[in-house]
Amino acid sequence: MAKTLRINLTLDEIELLIRTMENSSSPNILKKKDRLAVKYLSHVIAQDVINVVPLNVISKGISLLTGKPQDKITLLSKLSDLGLTPTKKGQLRAYLNGYIQKQGSSLFISETEMGIVVTVEDLNRLVESKIP
């Protein structure tokens, strides 16, 4: 029999939990943190994000996937320096495509386009180019 625990947490509490798990040295905890971060980002996209500035969406996604404080992520930050692995870049791309779709666009960021992006500024320009 599977053991399941359901608890209600606010988005802020989930974000705090993700950040706390980032400090773990256990690979198992870090894998769980990554899964929780992806679920969290998927849920955030389901919320009304129409009036959110793309840069804030980008920095929040990077922060949750890498554990870097959101206020330390600048336009000049290189994605590789922020700790975005290819897997995390893919998760960020999916998150941003959800945001772009929520803005009413049928365009999306391709894997190739994401591979070319070097800095947060490049990514911000790319996201803005996809929004009508």
PDB file of C-alpha atoms in Angstrom:
ATOM      1  CA  MET A   1       0.000   0.000   0.000  1.00  0.00           C
ATOM      2  CA  ALA A   2       1.355   3.397  -0.992  1.00  0.00           C
ATOM      3  CA  LYS A   3       1.797   5.900   1.763  1.00  0.00           C
ATOM      4  CA  THR A   4       0.502   9.302   0.751  1.00  0.00           C
ATOM      5  CA  LEU A   5       0.357  12.459   2.786  1.00  0.00           C
ATOM      6  CA  ARG A   6      -1.659  15.392   1.533  1.00  0.00           C
ATOM      7  CA  ILE A   7      -1.098  18.762   3.141  1.00  0.00           C
ATOM      8  CA  ASN A   8      -2.222  22.218   2.136  1.00  0.00           C
ATOM      9  CA  LEU A   9       0.576  24.723   1.718  1.00  0.00           C
ATOM     10  CA  THR A  10       0.511  28.251   0.372  1.00  0.00           C
ATOM     11  CA  LEU A  11       2.671  29.062  -2.631  1.00  0.00           C
ATOM     12  CA  ASP A  12       5.033  30.973  -0.323  1.00  0.00           C
ATOM     13  CA  GLU A  13       5.361  27.936   1.959  1.00  0.00           C
ATOM     14  CA  ILE A  14       6.106  25.667  -1.002  1.00  0.00           C
ATOM     15  CA  GLU A  15       8.716  28.124  -2.253  1.00  0.00           C
ATOM     16  CA  LEU A  16      10.340  28.150   1.205  1.00  0.00           C
ATOM     17  CA  LEU A  17      10.340  24.341   1.258  1.00  0.00           C
ATOM     18  CA  ILE A  18      12.028  24.218  -2.159  1.00  0.00           C
ATOM     19  CA  ARG A  19      14.694  26.680  -1.019  1.00  0.00           C
ATOM     20  CA  THR A  20      15.278  24.686   2.182  1.00  0.00           C
ATOM     21  CA  MET A  21      15.681  21.439   0.241  1.00  0.00           C
ATOM     22  CA  GLU A  22      18.299  23.114  -1.998  1.00  0.00           C
ATOM     23  CA  ASN A  23      20.739  23.113   0.946  1.00  0.00           C
ATOM     24  CA  SER A  24      20.623  19.332   1.290  1.00  0.00           C
ATOM     25  CA  SER A  25      23.653  17.205   0.421  1.00  0.00           C
ATOM     26  CA  SER A  26      21.446  14.174  -0.251  1.00  0.00           C
ATOM     27  CA  PRO A  27      20.968  13.394  -3.970  1.00  0.00           C
ATOM     28  CA  ASN A  28      17.574  11.887  -3.126  1.00  0.00           C
ATOM     29  CA  ILE A  29      16.372  15.115  -1.483  1.00  0.00           C
ATOM     30  CA  LEU A  30      17.708  17.179  -4.412  1.00  0.00           C
ATOM     31  CA  LYS A  31      15.781  15.003  -6.905  1.00  0.00           C
ATOM     32  CA  LYS A  32      12.625  15.489  -4.859  1.00  0.00           C
ATOM     33  CA  LYS A  33      13.312  19.220  -4.750  1.00  0.00           C
ATOM     34  CA  ASP A  34      13.589  19.318  -8.543  1.00  0.00           C
ATOM     35  CA  ARG A  35      10.280  17.463  -8.954  1.00  0.00           C
ATOM     36  CA  LEU A  36       8.590  19.783  -6.461  1.00  0.00           C
ATOM     37  CA  ALA A  37       9.998  22.853  -8.234  1.00  0.00           C
ATOM     38  CA  VAL A  38       8.644  21.667 -11.601  1.00  0.00           C
ATOM     39  CA  LYS A  39       5.195  21.017 -10.097  1.00  0.00           C
ATOM     40  CA  TYR A  40       5.294  24.410  -8.401  1.00  0.00           C
ATOM     41  CA  LEU A  41       6.240  26.203 -11.619  1.00  0.00           C
ATOM     42  CA  SER A  42       3.465  24.384 -13.493  1.00  0.00           C
ATOM     43  CA  HIS A  43       0.956  25.528 -10.890  1.00  0.00           C
ATOM     44  CA  VAL A  44       2.184  29.126 -10.963  1.00  0.00           C
ATOM     45  CA  ILE A  45       1.601  29.195 -14.728  1.00  0.00           C
ATOM     46  CA  ALA A  46      -1.962  28.008 -14.121  1.00  0.00           C
ATOM     47  CA  GLN A  47      -2.513  31.151 -12.039  1.00  0.00           C
ATOM     48  CA  ASP A  48      -3.281  34.515 -13.626  1.00  0.00           C
ATOM     49  CA  VAL A  49       0.108  35.819 -14.778  1.00  0.00           C
ATOM     50  CA  ILE A  50      -1.156  38.162 -17.477  1.00  0.00           C
ATOM     51  CA  ASN A  51       0.307  41.346 -15.964  1.00  0.00           C
ATOM     52  CA  VAL A  52       3.625  39.930 -14.764  1.00  0.00           C
ATOM     53  CA  VAL A  53       6.777  41.346 -16.367  1.00  0.00           C
ATOM     54  CA  PRO A  54       8.701  38.633 -18.305  1.00  0.00           C
ATOM     55  CA  LEU A  55      11.947  39.335 -16.428  1.00  0.00           C
ATOM     56  CA  ASN A  56      10.222  38.604 -13.100  1.00  0.00           C
ATOM     57  CA  VAL A  57       8.877  35.312 -14.465  1.00  0.00           C
ATOM     58  CA  ILE A  58      12.354  34.379 -15.737  1.00  0.00           C
ATOM     59  CA  SER A  59      14.169  35.253 -12.520  1.00  0.00           C
ATOM     60  CA  LYS A  60      11.577  33.447 -10.364  1.00  0.00           C
ATOM     61  CA  GLY A  61      11.899  30.298 -12.509  1.00  0.00           C
ATOM     62  CA  ILE A  62      15.705  30.381 -12.395  1.00  0.00           C
ATOM     63  CA  SER A  63      15.676  31.025  -8.658  1.00  0.00           C
ATOM     64  CA  LEU A  64      13.429  28.065  -7.930  1.00  0.00           C
ATOM     65  CA  LEU A  65      15.318  25.696 -10.223  1.00  0.00           C
ATOM     66  CA  THR A  66      18.795  26.660  -9.019  1.00  0.00           C
ATOM     67  CA  GLY A  67      18.349  27.977  -5.493  1.00  0.00           C
ATOM     68  CA  LYS A  68      19.910  31.328  -6.378  1.00  0.00           C
ATOM     69  CA  PRO A  69      18.231  34.305  -4.690  1.00  0.00           C
ATOM     70  CA  GLN A  70      15.942  36.087  -7.140  1.00  0.00           C
ATOM     71  CA  ASP A  71      17.460  39.492  -6.372  1.00  0.00           C
ATOM     72  CA  LYS A  72      20.947  38.193  -7.321  1.00  0.00           C
ATOM     73  CA  ILE A  73      19.821  37.322 -10.862  1.00  0.00           C
ATOM     74  CA  THR A  74      20.620  40.226 -13.174  1.00  0.00           C
ATOM     75  CA  LEU A  75      20.251  40.783 -16.904  1.00  0.00           C
ATOM     76  CA  LEU A  76      23.982  40.178 -17.349  1.00  0.00           C
ATOM     77  CA  SER A  77      23.977  36.872 -15.445  1.00  0.00           C
ATOM     78  CA  LYS A  78      25.035  33.911 -17.576  1.00  0.00           C
ATOM     79  CA  LEU A  79      22.662  30.973 -17.370  1.00  0.00           C
ATOM     80  CA  SER A  80      25.579  28.573 -16.959  1.00  0.00           C
ATOM     81  CA  ASP A  81      26.966  30.612 -14.043  1.00  0.00           C
ATOM     82  CA  LEU A  82      23.560  30.451 -12.360  1.00  0.00           C
ATOM     83  CA  GLY A  83      23.704  26.652 -12.340  1.00  0.00           C
ATOM     84  CA  LEU A  84      21.230  25.887 -15.107  1.00  0.00           C
ATOM     85  CA  THR A  85      22.015  22.386 -16.313  1.00  0.00           C
ATOM     86  CA  PRO A  86      20.563  21.188 -19.656  1.00  0.00           C
ATOM     87  CA  THR A  87      17.727  19.495 -17.758  1.00  0.00           C
ATOM     88  CA  LYS A  88      16.942  22.637 -15.769  1.00  0.00           C
ATOM     89  CA  LYS A  89      17.108  24.720 -18.956  1.00  0.00           C
ATOM     90  CA  GLY A  90      14.494  22.400 -20.437  1.00  0.00           C
ATOM     91  CA  GLN A  91      12.305  22.805 -17.362  1.00  0.00           C
ATOM     92  CA  LEU A  92      12.710  26.588 -17.536  1.00  0.00           C
ATOM     93  CA  ARG A  93      11.825  26.533 -21.259  1.00  0.00           C
ATOM     94  CA  ALA A  94       8.608  24.599 -20.536  1.00  0.00           C
ATOM     95  CA  TYR A  95       7.736  27.051 -17.749  1.00  0.00           C
ATOM     96  CA  LEU A  96       8.366  30.069 -20.001  1.00  0.00           C
ATOM     97  CA  ASN A  97       6.387  28.529 -22.867  1.00  0.00           C
ATOM     98  CA  GLY A  98       3.447  28.195 -20.474  1.00  0.00           C
ATOM     99  CA  TYR A  99       3.832  31.878 -19.594  1.00  0.00           C
ATOM    100  CA  ILE A 100       4.012  32.857 -23.284  1.00  0.00           C
ATOM    101  CA  GLN A 101       0.902  30.813 -24.049  1.00  0.00           C
ATOM    102  CA  LYS A 102      -0.896  32.468 -21.107  1.00  0.00           C
ATOM    103  CA  GLN A 103      -0.108  35.821 -22.733  1.00  0.00           C
ATOM    104  CA  GLY A 104      -2.204  34.765 -25.729  1.00  0.00           C
ATOM    105  CA  SER A 105       0.629  33.826 -28.075  1.00  0.00           C
ATOM    106  CA  SER A 106       0.782  30.716 -30.226  1.00  0.00           C
ATOM    107  CA  LEU A 107       4.570  31.063 -30.485  1.00  0.00           C
ATOM    108  CA  PHE A 108       6.964  29.158 -28.243  1.00  0.00           C
ATOM    109  CA  ILE A 109      10.661  28.882 -27.390  1.00  0.00           C
ATOM    110  CA  SER A 110      12.234  25.977 -29.234  1.00  0.00           C
ATOM    111  CA  GLU A 111      14.984  23.782 -27.850  1.00  0.00           C
ATOM    112  CA  THR A 112      17.344  25.254 -30.476  1.00  0.00           C
ATOM    113  CA  GLU A 113      16.540  28.835 -29.447  1.00  0.00           C
ATOM    114  CA  MET A 114      17.042  27.961 -25.785  1.00  0.00           C
ATOM    115  CA  GLY A 115      20.415  26.415 -26.645  1.00  0.00           C
ATOM    116  CA  ILE A 116      21.619  29.707 -28.130  1.00  0.00           C
ATOM    117  CA  VAL A 117      20.662  31.817 -25.109  1.00  0.00           C
ATOM    118  CA  VAL A 118      23.655  32.774 -22.957  1.00  0.00           C
ATOM    119  CA  THR A 119      22.482  35.467 -20.555  1.00  0.00           C
ATOM    120  CA  VAL A 120      19.289  36.364 -18.731  1.00  0.00           C
ATOM    121  CA  GLU A 121      19.060  39.413 -21.002  1.00  0.00           C
ATOM    122  CA  ASP A 122      19.147  37.164 -24.094  1.00  0.00           C
ATOM    123  CA  LEU A 123      16.391  35.031 -22.586  1.00  0.00           C
ATOM    124  CA  ASN A 124      14.325  38.099 -21.684  1.00  0.00           C
ATOM    125  CA  ARG A 125      14.560  39.386 -25.274  1.00  0.00           C
ATOM    126  CA  LEU A 126      13.594  35.967 -26.594  1.00  0.00           C
ATOM    127  CA  VAL A 127      10.537  35.743 -24.336  1.00  0.00           C
ATOM    128  CA  GLU A 128       9.461  39.288 -25.219  1.00  0.00           C
ATOM    129  CA  SER A 129       9.769  38.476 -28.932  1.00  0.00           C
ATOM    130  CA  LYS A 130       7.230  35.655 -28.502  1.00  0.00           C
ATOM    131  CA  ILE A 131       4.590  37.788 -26.766  1.00  0.00           C
ATOM    132  CA  PRO A 132       2.126  39.733 -28.952  1.00  0.00           C
TER     133      PRO A 132
END
